[in-house]
Every structure is written in structure tokens, then in C-alpha cells.
Amino acid sequence: MTRLLKFQHSSCFSPLNNTPCAAALLCLSFTYSAYKYRVTVFCPWTSQIETVEVTDPYSRCTTANGERSILVDVNSPELLPPGWHHHKAPGLIHWTDVSVYELHIRDFSASDPSVPEQLRGKYRAFCPQHLHPGGSGCPSHGLKHLKALQEAGLNHIHLLPSYDYGSVPERPEEQATIQEDLSVYSPDSERQQEVVLSVADRDAFNWGYDPVHYGVPEGSYSTQADGTQRVLEFREMVQALHSLGLRVVLDVVYNHTFASGPYSHNSVLDKLVPGYYHRREEDGEMCHSTCCNNTASEHRMFERLMVEDIIHWAKTYRVDGLRFDIMGHHFLHNMTAIRNALNSLTLENDGVDGRHMYIYGEAWDFGEVALNARGRNASQHNIGGSRLGAFNDRMRDGAMGGSPYQPPDCQGFATGLATDPNGAAHQGSAQEQLATLLHRTDWVRFALAGNLKDFKTQVADGRLLAGQHDTYHGTQPLAYGCDPAENVVFNGCHDNETIFDQVMMKLGPHVDADARARVCGLCHALVVLSQGVPFIHAGDDLLRSKSLDRDSYNSGDWFNKLDWTMQHNNFGVGLPPATKNGHAWSFKRPLLAAAEKYRPTPDMIARQAAYFQALLQVRYSSPLFRMPTAEHITQQVQFQNTGPQQVPGVIIMQLHSSWQSDHGTWDPKHKQLLVVFNARPEAFECDYPEAAEQYKLHPALASLQDPEVQQCTADNETRRLHVTARMAVAFVQDR
């Protein structure tokens, strides 16, 4: 049995609260009224009939903290920013043209002194018209940095969860704050994390992977948590990012809900139809392999909710892409239904071209759905041919070393394995490290070539091998894709340590701060110059540190600080929270204690930021870095320095233009490009490849005021290349 409970209308819910007559009229109807349902149902968790009150799972707005749903017309003119219907998102031709910068909404402005205090951590921090209402003044530090990235070529901003989640109090007066000056403590002190944890569950920060109302913008990011203001402000943020030339990716978390059962305030779906919307084990208990309450997307009504919710976000807020959290816990039929629904959206009818919305996610295969145990899931095993993007952990583990589940000082191609060993005994003898390095270097090569099953190159033992026939961590096929758009290339993301922090833990104590910064740049080059879709965590281009925190989801503004002014990278602000890092404090403490030795200077940060932007310019200067099909890559990408006789720690990638525009990928400016990734601690020299002609350093790199880059040369008389230590550069052969 279900009853609708309508609560007394409050004018604060309505955008018309300055027009009493209109508000009075609205009070006569349900529009802008708060409501809940009272349902009486059998609950399998308590084995009895329960009568509960619950919000609407299809809510489009709620009161603060999701306490009640609000009936709202999201297309009301008062909830549309000026020019909303006429503004256009930046265009996109191929999905391999996508590049992604992953950003947390609060991180963007919480520590930015150029943002008015009342807008820090809010949607409107992205909106110049609200930063400077009078029209005067400069953009914020954060907006200037995003614009610089966009001008270099970046085109997508991935926003961490922005739906209504349950892990942050939405009203500012309910949010706990830190009153103590944490800067007075030593870089390896335990005090900072102790204070952060004392307020962690009551402050304004959380990543937000705790969904309550999928179709409602999060209220803590709005200047007014109660009412419809969040709808308007989310649109303003999207419109502002579009005006910067950036498309917007929504982070969606349909694989679990924050709560379940009949008693939790944050339980919604499970109160309405207990046991249906969530996946169960064979004994009837709920599955929790995702970390929370796993949803059952194999059930028709949950798939319908997913599809309809995504269409709502696409049409109502004009987002341009979707990142699926733990996508492997959904099924290919779910993702196909979503893709087909998006493909039906048109600019003429819906204000958005759904065919150009890129979908990607975490295609990990684990838990109760692993190995297709409950159907063909959207995991790496099944992703080939789907054109769904999947995070490629082969690049990450090959370049950085180890995996998130192995010792943090495991080295890889970019971090000195065999070429600059850190002394970790578990990595084996020099000979064993070399063998591991050559195999891991193959992982990186296949990732650079789009992670394609059928791409062939010579591997470490001398065989000519297709990617699907090489192995990853000994048991899985190395390459699993059929299309380069399925290859989301990354070395760092919000999960686990930042690039800088990984480099800190993997390089030996003899490596100085300048060289560590160079290694970070090399890690970025491997991602940005890959075939597929490069993915960068916000601030990694600025050598961002979280003080070695491996899971900063609830570590507050202190450990998640982003400094757009490039004065401090946040390394050495205390031992990271014990909840996720305590087991590794003995390893991390000495590194943090030496923060003054290893922390990059502002000049180093600025230099690496410029280098990163130059890499973006290189990528977008030639379509050869963004080939749209597997066929083109197979024909036009080639690797030198391969096999058992290769120089360890060096990858040489050759990109050939097609001979005419209708036969493969044609570069009208360049006959070919040659990219050298030198991970060695000393300079590298080699001969030109056969048939190569006149080379020169790519102009975007040659223009940098960086002596190490400028010393990278192509001598056309001797036909020799010279690349400095821990450096990646591109050489071009013009037409």
C-alpha cells in the first residue's frame, strides 16, 4: 500500500519567492511542494510487514540532505540560466579526440583565494559572472588554469559525483570545520590526520560515491541547499565550462546505493520494493562487493531507472559524457540500452546530440559477477567491440610498476625498474628486474598502440605477437580492445596515490627533487601521446601530492588541497589518515620526514605544467596521435628498439601518415612523427629509423624554456637522435 504525503509548501523551494502572487498560486498546486511516500510492504531483511516513509527514487529535486522530494518543473524558465537554450557544447568528431581531466567540484575552489569565500566548493565557483558580479576582475586561478589546458587541447572535464549523495551534510551550518592551525606540525606528524579524522564524517568533503537520489544535483555544492537553486546552479556550471571550450563528463554510480533496508534515512529503492533493486547472494543476503549495497542491474526496472536517469541528465543538464563507476558490475545489455537511448537524442528535439556522448568506466571483473557468473558483464573480458571506454590498468602497472595491491615501491618502466633500482629486495636480482622490465615495457607499448587485441609487435623474447596473446600479471590477456576508443589510458586517478606520490614511493632515496619531477612528466607523456583516450587526474600536471594518501575519499580539504598558483604541491602535510594508510606508515614516514629534500619548488611545478601543456599541443597538432580505427593503427604505428636486444628503459614509437587522405589517417602537415620515451637516468642516443628523412623537435616542445628539452636534438647530417634523461619528446618530419 502506498500513500502520498504532501508537506506544507515553503516559498524557499520556489524560484519565484520574490513574487508573492505567483508563489501563492503555486501553493494551490503541487508544484514546488515537498512530498514523500508512505508505503506498507513486506521486508525480507526483517521478515515482517513494514510501514515506512520514503522519498521518490525519480526525484528531480529534494530538500536539504534529501529529506523530502520536491515536485519541480526542471524546465521552468526561472531555472534556466540566460542563454541556456541557445548555448552550445564544444564539438567533437571522433571519440579518440577526447581527452579527460578528472576534477572534484569542491577541490576546484575550496583552497583558491581568488574565489569569494561564499562560493568556494560550490557550482558557481566555475561561473565568472558570479565570481565578479559587476563584470570586472580577473578569472579565478582555477579557471585560468582550465582555460590554459583547453587552449593546449584538453576538451573534457570529468566531475566526480555530483548527484545527491549521503556522506556530507548539505547545510553549511551543519558542517564541521577544523579550528586548529595544522601547518605548525612537522611533515611526518600524526596530528594533522588525527584532526582531519575527528571531523571527517561531518565536514563538507567527500568524493561522493554514496548515491541516494540519482537524478538530483548534490546540495552541498549549491549556495542554497534547500529548494530548487541547485538545479539552476548546476546548469550554470555546465554552461560556464562549455563557454571555456570544455565538455562535461558526469560520474555516475549505479552499481550500489549508500544505504538499504527499512530504517536508514538514506535508503530509497530498498524501502519501496525491498530486495528487488539490490543483488543478492545465493543465501539471500545482499551483495557488497562494490563496497556498499550492490544494485541488481540485471533486473528490468533497475535498468529502466538507469536509462531514464541518464536521459534526464543529458537533456536537462546537457552533460557530454558519462563515466561509470565499477562498470563491470553492470551488463553489456545495460550499457547497450543506454547507448541506444543516447543515440536517439538530437539537437533539434532534445538540445543535445547523444551520439557524441562518450561512455567509459571501470571495467574491472570481480565479485559475484566475475567471469560472467550472472551474465555477460561490461568487464575487460567482454568490452572488445562495444566501443565502451575502459580504464587500461596495463599502462598504469607497466609504467608505474606493481599494482595497487603490491608493495608501493615496486618499480616499472617510467620509475626506474632495472635502469635505476631503488634497492627493494622483493624486486629480485638485477637479471630478474631486467626480465620484468622488458615484459612490462611490452605492456606499455601495446597500451600506446591502443590496447588492441590484434596489434602486433616484437615482444621481449623476440616473437612477433598480437596483444591478445601476451599476458598481464601472468593470467589475463594483455590487450582486450577492438577499437582505440575503448582504451582509456591513465597512470593516476582519484583512487590510489597521485602520480607525484607514486613516484615518491618508487624512486630510490638518491633521486633528487628535480629528477622526480621529470619522471612525473614522463608518466604524463605516456598517457597523452597514446592512441585512445588520455585521462589525467586534476593537479597531476602540477605535481599534486596528497601527502602519500592512497584513498583520500574522506580526507578533507587538508589532504586534497589543490594549489592552482603552483606555489606548493601539498607534499609533507602530515602522515596520511590512519584509516587507509596506517599499515604503511612505517614506509611513508621517512619519505615525509624528508619533505624539504623532495618537495618540488614553484619553478619545477611551473616547468612541468608547461611541459604537460606542450604535450597536449603535440597530441592535437596531428591526427596521427588520435587514429579513429584499429585498422589505421595496425597499418600506421610501429615500434623501434624492441625484442631481446633492445636498450632497456627506452620506447621508440613511429607514427606514419597515410599516403593520401582517403587511405588511413592522413596528416596534412607531417609525413611522420617519432616519439622517444627515455626512462633511463642518463641521455639516450640512437640512429634514425630506416627510410626516415629530415627530423626536427616538435615546435610545441622546442618553444619551451627548458634546457633539458632543448637539448633533445635530431642531427640530420649524422642521422642521430639525442634525448636527455627521464624525458619524452616528439620529432616531426614535415611534408
PDB file of N, CA and C in Angstrom, residues 84 96 98 133 271 346 399 477 606 643 649 667 705:
ATOM      1  N   TRP A  84      20.511  29.681 -21.963  1.00  0.00           N
ATOM      2  CA  TRP A  84      20.646  28.233 -21.834  1.00  0.00           C
ATOM      3  C   TRP A  84      20.246  27.492 -23.115  1.00  0.00           C
ATOM      4  N   THR A  96      38.157   9.309 -30.215  1.00  0.00           N
ATOM      5  CA  THR A  96      39.590   9.353 -29.936  1.00  0.00           C
ATOM      6  C   THR A  96      40.121  10.779 -29.894  1.00  0.00           C
ATOM      7  N   VAL A  98      38.832  12.741 -27.701  1.00  0.00           N
ATOM      8  CA  VAL A  98      38.544  13.065 -26.300  1.00  0.00           C
ATOM      9  C   VAL A  98      39.828  13.045 -25.476  1.00  0.00           C
ATOM     10  N   PRO A 133      30.383  39.775  -9.998  1.00  0.00           N
ATOM     11  CA  PRO A 133      29.052  40.160 -10.477  1.00  0.00           C
ATOM     12  C   PRO A 133      29.025  41.468 -11.250  1.00  0.00           C
ATOM     13  N   LYS A 271      13.433   0.627   0.293  1.00  0.00           N
ATOM     14  CA  LYS A 271      12.212   0.826   1.076  1.00  0.00           C
ATOM     15  C   LYS A 271      10.977   0.600   0.214  1.00  0.00           C
ATOM     16  N   THR A 346      18.644  14.140 -30.232  1.00  0.00           N
ATOM     17  CA  THR A 346      19.113  15.033 -31.290  1.00  0.00           C
ATOM     18  C   THR A 346      19.095  16.474 -30.811  1.00  0.00           C
ATOM     19  N   ALA A 399      53.927   1.083 -16.601  1.00  0.00           N
ATOM     20  CA  ALA A 399      54.696   2.321 -16.489  1.00  0.00           C
ATOM     21  C   ALA A 399      55.099   2.618 -15.055  1.00  0.00           C
ATOM     22  N   PRO A 477      44.776 -12.010 -20.692  1.00  0.00           N
ATOM     23  CA  PRO A 477      45.270 -11.468 -21.956  1.00  0.00           C
ATOM     24  C   PRO A 477      45.698 -10.014 -21.758  1.00  0.00           C
ATOM     25  N   ALA A 606      55.942  24.899 -12.180  1.00  0.00           N
ATOM     26  CA  ALA A 606      55.590  25.678 -13.369  1.00  0.00           C
ATOM     27  C   ALA A 606      56.196  25.060 -14.627  1.00  0.00           C
ATOM     28  N   GLY A 643      62.337  -6.295 -28.738  1.00  0.00           N
ATOM     29  CA  GLY A 643      62.960  -7.614 -28.692  1.00  0.00           C
ATOM     30  C   GLY A 643      64.032  -7.752 -27.628  1.00  0.00           C
ATOM     31  N   GLY A 649      64.564   0.456 -20.977  1.00  0.00           N
ATOM     32  CA  GLY A 649      64.123   1.764 -20.495  1.00  0.00           C
ATOM     33  C   GLY A 649      63.899   2.778 -21.589  1.00  0.00           C
ATOM     34  N   ASP A 667      47.871  13.019 -42.242  1.00  0.00           N
ATOM     35  CA  ASP A 667      48.337  14.246 -41.596  1.00  0.00           C
ATOM     36  C   ASP A 667      48.789  15.205 -42.694  1.00  0.00           C
ATOM     37  N   GLN A 705      60.971  26.915 -22.559  1.00  0.00           N
ATOM     38  CA  GLN A 705      62.207  27.461 -21.983  1.00  0.00           C
ATOM     39  C   GLN A 705      62.753  26.487 -20.953  1.00  0.00           C
TER      40      GLN A 705
END
